[in-house]
Amino acid sequence: MGPNISKKDMPSSVAAGAEWGYAVKENAGRYMRRAGTRCAIIGSMTQPPSQHVRITGSPSRHPWRLAVAALCVAVLAAAGVWLAWPSVWGALSARLPHDPASARPGSASSSPAGGAHAPLTLDRGAVPEASARLVRLDQARRRAETAVNGMSVEERVGQLVMAPLFAGSDASALSDLIANRHVGSVLIIGNWVDGTAGVRQATDALQGYAPADNRLIMATDQEGGLVQHLTGAGFDAMPSAVEQGRMSADQLRASAAVWGAQLAQAGINVDLAPVLDTVTMDRASNAPIGALNRDFGLDAAGNAGHGTAFIEGLRQAGVGAAVKHYPGLGAVSGNTDFTADGILDTTTTLGGGEAGAFEQAIDAADPVMVMMSLATYQAIDPSAPAAFSSAIIDSHLRGEAGYDGVVTSDSLSAAALGGIAPDQLGVRLVEAGGDLACIGDTAYVQPVLDGLLARARSDADFAAKVTRSATRVMTLKYLMDLAG
C-alpha cells in the first residue's frame, strides 16, 4: 500500500489541479439522486444557458437514465483523475526518495539541481467548464456549511425569513429585524413608483443593516401586466404573462434580460417569477391566475418552455428567478391571497402535466427558488396546503424530482392560512421540507421568528431541519456572491 496523500499534504499548485477531481468523488452520491436522473451542472448567474449540461428525466419514470447518470459521474471522475494525475504524481513523488530508475514512463531520469522537482502546473482551461461549475457548487455548499456551523440558532432562524418592505415605508422600519433578529431576506412589495433610483435607495439602506459577509436576498414580484410592483423611470411597463406567451422563446429571453437588468440596477437580486401555473378551467373562474392573465396562456409544455426562457433571461442580467406556485394554481377558483374558500384542487396530480411544467423548467433552467402554493391538493395530500405538505416538498419535489435548492412559500400572511396561529406558520413550512418563509404582512414577521426559534430550541430534530434549510439559503447566497 502506498502513502496516503490528502489535499492538505499537497502544494497549492497541486491542490488546485486536483480540487475538482476530489469534488466529483466526494459529491457523486449527493448528485446521483438529482442526477439520478440528470447529470446536472449548475452554472453561475451570468453563464449562458447554452453551456448548461444536463440529462433530464425521472428515475421512477425512466430507470434506464440511472445508467446514463452513472456514466456522467464516471466520465467526470475519470477526467478528474486524468487531468489531476500529473499533480497527484508530483505530490506522491515529492514524498518518496528520488530514484531515477523508478521514474514514471516519459519523465526525466534525474531531478533538477538540489533534488527538487520542477513545479507542475495544470492548465485550468483544460478543465471542462461543466466540471468547473460542479466544483463551484460544491465549494458554495461547503462554505455554507461552515458559515451555518458558526451561527447561533437565532442567526440560523433569521436566514429562513423574508420580511416585507412596503412602498412608502422607510427602510429603517426593518433595521432591528435585520441587525438583531438576523432576517436574511427582504420582499420589496407594494406600488413603488419612484423608478430604479427610488428602489435602489431603499435596497442600499437595507443592505447597510446586514453583515458585510452575509447580505440580503432582495426579492420582488415583477411578473408583468397587473403584477408589477416596481414602476417609474428606469422600469419598462411589462406586458402580461399571456402577452409574453405570444412571444417566441428567444424574444421572451431577450426581454427578460432587459427587465432583469432593470431589477439589478434597483438592487433586486431575485424576481418571484415566472408563474408556471397551467390553467385547466374557465379562465375567468380561475381567480388567482387565469382571471388576472398571470400565466403564459399555453399548455403545460408551452408554459415550461416560456418559463425556461424567462428564467434564462433574468440569469443573463444576474437576477435569480423563483418559479411559482408549485404544483399549480390553475385548477382552483379561489385566490389564496384573499380567501380560504375555493382553494381545494381536485384534479392536479404529481405525475400530470401541470406539476410537470415546473419540473421541466427546473430541469432546463435551475431557478434559484421554487415557491409553494397555499392551495390543498386532494389527489396528492388532502391533509395540508402544499407549502406545509411533506409529501409534496420532501417526498416528491426533493426526493423524486431531485430539487435541492431553496423552497420558499407563497405569503404566509395570506387569507388561505388565516386559521393557523402565526407562530406556527414558519414551523410548518420547515417541518415539511421548506426553507424560506415569505411574509407579506410586517406584523407576522416577529411571530414567525419566535415560533421557529422556540421549536428549534426545544426539538433537536427540528433544529437539524433548521440547519439544513439555513445551509440551502446560504449556499444560494454564496452562489449569488451575497456571502463571503
mmCIF file of C-alpha atoms in Angstrom, residues 68-358:
data_model
loop_
_atom_site.group_PDB
_atom_site.id
_atom_site.type_symbol
_atom_site.label_atom_id
_atom_site.label_comp_id
_atom_site.label_asym_id
_atom_site.label_seq_id
_atom_site.Cartn_x
_atom_site.Cartn_y
_atom_site.Cartn_z
ATOM 1 C CA VAL A 68 -26.732 7.389 -18.099
ATOM 2 C CA ALA A 69 -26.323 9.425 -14.916
ATOM 3 C CA ALA A 70 -23.840 6.899 -13.573
ATOM 4 C CA LEU A 71 -21.909 7.213 -16.819
ATOM 5 C CA CYS A 72 -21.866 11.026 -16.432
ATOM 6 C CA VAL A 73 -20.379 10.748 -12.969
ATOM 7 C CA ALA A 74 -17.912 8.083 -14.113
ATOM 8 C CA VAL A 75 -16.743 10.211 -17.039
ATOM 9 C CA LEU A 76 -16.287 13.266 -14.812
ATOM 10 C CA ALA A 77 -14.430 11.220 -12.224
ATOM 11 C CA ALA A 78 -12.202 9.614 -14.852
ATOM 12 C CA ALA A 79 -11.479 13.002 -16.386
ATOM 13 C CA GLY A 80 -10.618 14.304 -12.940
ATOM 14 C CA VAL A 81 -8.127 11.507 -12.390
ATOM 15 C CA TRP A 82 -6.584 12.037 -15.834
ATOM 16 C CA LEU A 83 -6.248 15.806 -15.515
ATOM 17 C CA ALA A 84 -5.119 15.718 -11.914
ATOM 18 C CA TRP A 85 -2.691 12.789 -12.408
ATOM 19 C CA PRO A 86 0.417 14.926 -13.080
ATOM 20 C CA SER A 87 -0.268 16.883 -9.906
ATOM 21 C CA VAL A 88 -1.031 13.824 -7.812
ATOM 22 C CA TRP A 89 2.114 12.124 -9.128
ATOM 23 C CA GLY A 90 4.103 15.219 -8.206
ATOM 24 C CA ALA A 91 2.787 15.116 -4.651
ATOM 25 C CA LEU A 92 3.459 11.400 -4.378
ATOM 26 C CA SER A 93 6.979 11.550 -5.774
ATOM 27 C CA ALA A 94 7.815 14.522 -3.573
ATOM 28 C CA ARG A 95 7.227 12.289 -0.548
ATOM 29 C CA LEU A 96 9.332 9.371 -1.855
ATOM 30 C CA PRO A 97 13.123 9.093 -2.132
ATOM 31 C CA HIS A 98 14.057 10.022 -5.675
ATOM 32 C CA ASP A 99 15.153 7.051 -7.742
ATOM 33 C CA PRO A 100 15.714 7.718 -11.454
ATOM 34 C CA ALA A 101 15.199 4.061 -12.209
ATOM 35 C CA SER A 102 11.714 4.189 -10.790
ATOM 36 C CA ALA A 103 10.657 7.310 -12.646
ATOM 37 C CA ARG A 104 7.319 7.023 -14.412
ATOM 38 C CA PRO A 105 7.473 6.472 -18.168
ATOM 39 C CA GLY A 106 8.193 9.618 -20.086
ATOM 40 C CA SER A 107 9.614 11.521 -17.111
ATOM 41 C CA ALA A 108 13.155 12.847 -16.821
ATOM 42 C CA SER A 109 15.651 10.388 -15.348
ATOM 43 C CA SER A 110 17.011 12.927 -12.926
ATOM 44 C CA SER A 111 15.612 15.780 -10.910
ATOM 45 C CA PRO A 112 16.748 19.405 -11.099
ATOM 46 C CA ALA A 113 19.646 20.623 -9.017
ATOM 47 C CA GLY A 114 19.093 20.241 -5.315
ATOM 48 C CA GLY A 115 16.774 17.257 -5.817
ATOM 49 C CA ALA A 116 13.655 19.453 -6.186
ATOM 50 C CA HIS A 117 11.101 18.539 -8.798
ATOM 51 C CA ALA A 118 10.178 21.085 -11.421
ATOM 52 C CA PRO A 119 6.855 22.699 -10.456
ATOM 53 C CA LEU A 120 3.849 21.030 -12.028
ATOM 54 C CA THR A 121 1.009 23.192 -13.272
ATOM 55 C CA LEU A 122 -2.405 22.394 -14.683
ATOM 56 C CA ASP A 123 -3.945 24.365 -17.491
ATOM 57 C CA ARG A 124 -7.217 25.430 -15.899
ATOM 58 C CA GLY A 125 -8.642 25.940 -19.360
ATOM 59 C CA ALA A 126 -8.367 22.200 -19.874
ATOM 60 C CA VAL A 127 -10.831 21.512 -17.092
ATOM 61 C CA PRO A 128 -14.271 21.060 -18.643
ATOM 62 C CA GLU A 129 -16.495 24.058 -17.991
ATOM 63 C CA ALA A 130 -19.261 21.856 -16.642
ATOM 64 C CA SER A 131 -16.916 20.333 -14.090
ATOM 65 C CA ALA A 132 -15.774 23.788 -13.015
ATOM 66 C CA ARG A 133 -19.397 24.628 -12.264
ATOM 67 C CA LEU A 134 -19.781 21.442 -10.282
ATOM 68 C CA VAL A 135 -16.775 22.457 -8.210
ATOM 69 C CA ARG A 136 -18.256 25.924 -7.712
ATOM 70 C CA LEU A 137 -21.489 24.462 -6.377
ATOM 71 C CA ASP A 138 -19.571 22.107 -4.120
ATOM 72 C CA GLN A 139 -17.454 24.970 -2.801
ATOM 73 C CA ALA A 140 -20.547 27.090 -2.145
ATOM 74 C CA ARG A 141 -22.144 24.258 -0.192
ATOM 75 C CA ARG A 142 -19.058 23.644 1.875
ATOM 76 C CA ARG A 143 -18.677 27.344 2.627
ATOM 77 C CA ALA A 144 -22.359 27.484 3.564
ATOM 78 C CA GLU A 145 -21.963 24.525 5.910
ATOM 79 C CA THR A 146 -19.020 26.233 7.580
ATOM 80 C CA ALA A 147 -20.904 29.519 7.889
ATOM 81 C CA VAL A 148 -24.028 27.894 9.325
ATOM 82 C CA ASN A 149 -21.990 25.810 11.766
ATOM 83 C CA GLY A 150 -20.645 29.088 13.128
ATOM 84 C CA MET A 151 -24.104 30.623 13.544
ATOM 85 C CA SER A 152 -26.223 30.713 16.665
ATOM 86 C CA VAL A 153 -29.691 29.194 16.435
ATOM 87 C CA GLU A 154 -31.095 32.746 16.295
ATOM 88 C CA GLU A 155 -28.939 33.526 13.267
ATOM 89 C CA ARG A 156 -29.948 30.305 11.524
ATOM 90 C CA VAL A 157 -33.627 31.014 12.095
ATOM 91 C CA GLY A 158 -33.217 34.543 10.730
ATOM 92 C CA GLN A 159 -31.970 33.168 7.412
ATOM 93 C CA LEU A 160 -35.319 31.405 6.976
ATOM 94 C CA VAL A 161 -37.454 34.556 6.950
ATOM 95 C CA MET A 162 -38.243 37.063 4.188
ATOM 96 C CA ALA A 163 -39.699 40.265 5.672
ATOM 97 C CA PRO A 164 -41.709 42.787 3.620
ATOM 98 C CA LEU A 165 -40.939 46.441 2.992
ATOM 99 C CA PHE A 166 -43.941 48.257 1.536
ATOM 100 C CA ALA A 167 -43.858 51.208 -0.818
ATOM 101 C CA GLY A 168 -43.868 54.407 1.204
ATOM 102 C CA SER A 169 -42.167 52.775 4.209
ATOM 103 C CA ASP A 170 -38.723 53.808 5.349
ATOM 104 C CA ALA A 171 -36.057 51.129 5.206
ATOM 105 C CA SER A 172 -35.274 51.789 8.862
ATOM 106 C CA ALA A 173 -38.542 50.018 9.732
ATOM 107 C CA LEU A 174 -36.676 46.731 9.174
ATOM 108 C CA SER A 175 -33.352 47.724 10.727
ATOM 109 C CA ASP A 176 -33.914 45.899 14.024
ATOM 110 C CA LEU A 177 -35.210 42.747 12.328
ATOM 111 C CA ILE A 178 -32.151 42.604 10.079
ATOM 112 C CA ALA A 179 -29.467 43.686 12.541
ATOM 113 C CA ASN A 180 -30.731 41.964 15.704
ATOM 114 C CA ARG A 181 -33.094 39.198 14.576
ATOM 115 C CA HIS A 182 -30.815 38.290 11.650
ATOM 116 C CA VAL A 183 -33.533 38.335 8.975
ATOM 117 C CA GLY A 184 -31.714 37.400 5.770
ATOM 118 C CA SER A 185 -34.186 38.294 3.011
ATOM 119 C CA VAL A 186 -36.497 41.199 2.191
ATOM 120 C CA LEU A 187 -39.561 41.382 -0.061
ATOM 121 C CA ILE A 188 -39.972 44.744 -1.808
ATOM 122 C CA ILE A 189 -43.738 44.925 -2.129
ATOM 123 C CA GLY A 190 -46.488 47.387 -2.993
ATOM 124 C CA ASN A 191 -46.780 50.082 -5.609
ATOM 125 C CA TRP A 192 -43.271 51.540 -5.880
ATOM 126 C CA VAL A 193 -43.463 54.374 -8.428
ATOM 127 C CA ASP A 194 -40.151 56.200 -7.971
ATOM 128 C CA GLY A 195 -38.228 54.217 -10.565
ATOM 129 C CA THR A 196 -34.962 52.343 -10.234
ATOM 130 C CA ALA A 197 -33.312 55.179 -8.287
ATOM 131 C CA GLY A 198 -36.009 55.222 -5.615
ATOM 132 C CA VAL A 199 -35.933 51.456 -5.148
ATOM 133 C CA ARG A 200 -32.130 51.453 -5.123
ATOM 134 C CA GLN A 201 -32.086 53.978 -2.304
ATOM 135 C CA ALA A 202 -34.212 51.604 -0.204
ATOM 136 C CA THR A 203 -32.309 48.430 -1.094
ATOM 137 C CA ASP A 204 -28.945 50.057 -0.385
ATOM 138 C CA ALA A 205 -30.180 51.197 3.023
ATOM 139 C CA LEU A 206 -31.488 47.713 3.801
ATOM 140 C CA GLN A 207 -28.205 46.086 2.783
ATOM 141 C CA GLY A 208 -26.463 48.500 5.129
ATOM 142 C CA TYR A 209 -28.202 46.859 8.107
ATOM 143 C CA ALA A 210 -26.958 43.383 7.137
ATOM 144 C CA PRO A 211 -23.472 41.995 7.833
ATOM 145 C CA ALA A 212 -20.984 42.716 5.061
ATOM 146 C CA ASP A 213 -20.307 38.988 4.664
ATOM 147 C CA ASN A 214 -23.980 37.940 4.631
ATOM 148 C CA ARG A 215 -26.004 40.357 2.561
ATOM 149 C CA LEU A 216 -29.711 40.194 1.890
ATOM 150 C CA ILE A 217 -31.658 38.314 -0.706
ATOM 151 C CA MET A 218 -33.713 41.190 -2.106
ATOM 152 C CA ALA A 219 -36.862 39.979 -3.860
ATOM 153 C CA THR A 220 -39.925 41.433 -5.540
ATOM 154 C CA ASP A 221 -42.929 40.358 -7.635
ATOM 155 C CA GLN A 222 -42.212 41.590 -11.149
ATOM 156 C CA GLU A 223 -44.272 39.292 -13.366
ATOM 157 C CA GLY A 224 -45.758 41.797 -15.796
ATOM 158 C CA GLY A 225 -49.259 43.061 -16.510
ATOM 159 C CA LEU A 226 -51.282 43.502 -13.327
ATOM 160 C CA VAL A 227 -48.463 42.191 -11.134
ATOM 161 C CA GLN A 228 -45.579 44.622 -11.401
ATOM 162 C CA HIS A 229 -44.633 46.165 -8.078
ATOM 163 C CA LEU A 230 -41.854 48.402 -9.394
ATOM 164 C CA THR A 231 -42.594 51.149 -11.914
ATOM 165 C CA GLY A 232 -41.359 54.605 -12.846
ATOM 166 C CA ALA A 233 -38.209 55.865 -14.539
ATOM 167 C CA GLY A 234 -35.903 53.003 -15.478
ATOM 168 C CA PHE A 235 -38.560 50.274 -15.369
ATOM 169 C CA ASP A 236 -40.309 49.194 -18.560
ATOM 170 C CA ALA A 237 -44.046 48.582 -18.436
ATOM 171 C CA MET A 238 -44.007 44.801 -18.716
ATOM 172 C CA PRO A 239 -46.676 43.037 -20.785
ATOM 173 C CA SER A 240 -48.864 40.480 -19.051
ATOM 174 C CA ALA A 241 -47.674 36.891 -18.985
ATOM 175 C CA VAL A 242 -50.347 35.975 -21.539
ATOM 176 C CA GLU A 243 -48.826 38.542 -23.900
ATOM 177 C CA GLN A 244 -45.370 37.182 -23.091
ATOM 178 C CA GLY A 245 -46.700 33.769 -24.085
ATOM 179 C CA ARG A 246 -47.303 35.095 -27.606
ATOM 180 C CA MET A 247 -43.614 35.953 -27.973
ATOM 181 C CA SER A 248 -41.136 33.412 -29.254
ATOM 182 C CA ALA A 249 -38.902 31.893 -26.599
ATOM 183 C CA ASP A 250 -35.946 33.872 -27.952
ATOM 184 C CA GLN A 251 -37.894 37.134 -27.818
ATOM 185 C CA LEU A 252 -39.011 36.446 -24.258
ATOM 186 C CA ARG A 253 -35.491 35.549 -23.162
ATOM 187 C CA ALA A 254 -34.153 38.812 -24.579
ATOM 188 C CA SER A 255 -36.960 40.830 -22.980
ATOM 189 C CA ALA A 256 -36.462 39.140 -19.607
ATOM 190 C CA ALA A 257 -32.769 40.015 -19.769
ATOM 191 C CA VAL A 258 -33.733 43.688 -20.136
ATOM 192 C CA TRP A 259 -36.258 43.511 -17.293
ATOM 193 C CA GLY A 260 -33.697 41.696 -15.167
ATOM 194 C CA ALA A 261 -31.080 44.377 -15.803
ATOM 195 C CA GLN A 262 -33.563 46.984 -14.584
ATOM 196 C CA LEU A 263 -34.149 44.982 -11.403
ATOM 197 C CA ALA A 264 -30.415 44.614 -10.854
ATOM 198 C CA GLN A 265 -29.994 48.366 -11.277
ATOM 199 C CA ALA A 266 -32.532 48.797 -8.470
ATOM 200 C CA GLY A 267 -30.692 46.388 -6.160
ATOM 201 C CA ILE A 268 -33.099 43.469 -6.626
ATOM 202 C CA ASN A 269 -31.411 40.074 -6.939
ATOM 203 C CA VAL A 270 -34.410 37.689 -7.055
ATOM 204 C CA ASP A 271 -37.635 38.043 -9.036
ATOM 205 C CA LEU A 272 -40.542 35.988 -7.685
ATOM 206 C CA ALA A 273 -41.458 34.991 -11.227
ATOM 207 C CA PRO A 274 -42.296 33.396 -13.610
ATOM 208 C CA VAL A 275 -45.737 31.946 -12.925
ATOM 209 C CA LEU A 276 -45.787 28.394 -14.307
ATOM 210 C CA ASP A 277 -49.362 27.540 -13.366
ATOM 211 C CA THR A 278 -51.338 25.927 -16.198
ATOM 212 C CA VAL A 279 -54.992 26.968 -16.238
ATOM 213 C CA THR A 280 -57.238 23.930 -16.729
ATOM 214 C CA MET A 281 -60.627 25.552 -16.071
ATOM 215 C CA ASP A 282 -62.562 28.534 -17.368
ATOM 216 C CA ARG A 283 -60.051 31.378 -17.185
ATOM 217 C CA ALA A 284 -62.480 33.907 -15.750
ATOM 218 C CA SER A 285 -63.345 31.467 -12.953
ATOM 219 C CA ASN A 286 -59.695 30.888 -12.043
ATOM 220 C CA ALA A 287 -59.317 33.922 -9.763
ATOM 221 C CA PRO A 288 -55.618 33.679 -8.818
ATOM 222 C CA ILE A 289 -54.177 33.118 -12.307
ATOM 223 C CA GLY A 290 -56.406 32.987 -15.380
ATOM 224 C CA ALA A 291 -58.620 35.935 -14.463
ATOM 225 C CA LEU A 292 -55.500 38.088 -13.998
ATOM 226 C CA ASN A 293 -53.591 36.822 -17.075
ATOM 227 C CA ARG A 294 -50.683 35.801 -14.861
ATOM 228 C CA ASP A 295 -49.902 32.596 -16.794
ATOM 229 C CA PHE A 296 -48.381 32.323 -20.259
ATOM 230 C CA GLY A 297 -51.742 31.143 -21.587
ATOM 231 C CA LEU A 298 -50.244 27.991 -23.072
ATOM 232 C CA ASP A 299 -50.443 24.276 -22.376
ATOM 233 C CA ALA A 300 -48.133 22.764 -19.769
ATOM 234 C CA ALA A 301 -45.268 22.153 -22.194
ATOM 235 C CA GLY A 302 -45.546 25.669 -23.608
ATOM 236 C CA ASN A 303 -45.601 27.182 -20.128
ATOM 237 C CA ALA A 304 -42.471 25.211 -19.231
ATOM 238 C CA GLY A 305 -40.663 26.392 -22.356
ATOM 239 C CA HIS A 306 -41.567 30.040 -21.895
ATOM 240 C CA GLY A 307 -40.817 29.829 -18.187
ATOM 241 C CA THR A 308 -37.375 28.480 -19.035
ATOM 242 C CA ALA A 309 -36.745 31.408 -21.391
ATOM 243 C CA PHE A 310 -37.836 33.899 -18.709
ATOM 244 C CA ILE A 311 -35.506 32.318 -16.125
ATOM 245 C CA GLU A 312 -32.592 32.308 -18.552
ATOM 246 C CA GLY A 313 -33.148 35.950 -19.461
ATOM 247 C CA LEU A 314 -33.117 37.013 -15.818
ATOM 248 C CA ARG A 315 -29.969 34.979 -15.239
ATOM 249 C CA GLN A 316 -28.204 36.820 -18.049
ATOM 250 C CA ALA A 317 -28.809 40.001 -16.040
ATOM 251 C CA GLY A 318 -27.542 38.443 -12.799
ATOM 252 C CA VAL A 319 -31.011 38.077 -11.260
ATOM 253 C CA GLY A 320 -32.407 34.818 -9.912
ATOM 254 C CA ALA A 321 -35.908 33.519 -10.613
ATOM 255 C CA ALA A 322 -38.442 31.803 -8.353
ATOM 256 C CA VAL A 323 -40.953 29.625 -10.209
ATOM 257 C CA LYS A 324 -44.438 29.598 -8.706
ATOM 258 C CA HIS A 325 -46.911 28.323 -7.456
ATOM 259 C CA TYR A 326 -45.916 24.655 -7.220
ATOM 260 C CA PRO A 327 -47.641 22.315 -8.038
ATOM 261 C CA GLY A 328 -50.040 24.803 -9.686
ATOM 262 C CA LEU A 329 -52.969 27.157 -9.044
ATOM 263 C CA GLY A 330 -54.637 26.699 -12.411
ATOM 264 C CA ALA A 331 -57.474 24.464 -11.194
ATOM 265 C CA VAL A 332 -58.900 26.400 -8.227
ATOM 266 C CA SER A 333 -61.496 29.155 -8.160
ATOM 267 C CA GLY A 334 -60.318 30.956 -5.023
ATOM 268 C CA ASN A 335 -57.367 33.327 -4.760
ATOM 269 C CA THR A 336 -55.336 32.154 -1.754
ATOM 270 C CA ASP A 337 -54.192 35.722 -1.067
ATOM 271 C CA PHE A 338 -57.734 36.775 -0.201
ATOM 272 C CA THR A 339 -59.813 33.721 0.727
ATOM 273 C CA ALA A 340 -59.776 30.247 2.221
ATOM 274 C CA ASP A 341 -62.734 29.225 0.041
ATOM 275 C CA GLY A 342 -62.430 27.523 -3.337
ATOM 276 C CA ILE A 343 -58.798 26.530 -2.826
ATOM 277 C CA LEU A 344 -59.150 22.733 -2.869
ATOM 278 C CA ASP A 345 -57.691 21.382 -6.114
ATOM 279 C CA THR A 346 -59.409 18.109 -7.010
ATOM 280 C CA THR A 347 -57.613 17.273 -10.267
ATOM 281 C CA THR A 348 -53.863 18.034 -10.146
ATOM 282 C CA THR A 349 -51.522 15.063 -9.693
ATOM 283 C CA LEU A 350 -47.761 14.919 -9.306
ATOM 284 C CA GLY A 351 -47.479 12.802 -12.428
ATOM 285 C CA GLY A 352 -49.571 15.174 -14.528
ATOM 286 C CA GLY A 353 -48.620 17.934 -16.913
ATOM 287 C CA GLU A 354 -49.436 20.802 -14.536
ATOM 288 C CA ALA A 355 -46.794 19.821 -11.967
ATOM 289 C CA GLY A 356 -44.594 18.549 -14.785
ATOM 290 C CA ALA A 357 -44.336 22.052 -16.261
ATOM 291 C CA PHE A 358 -42.482 23.169 -13.139
#
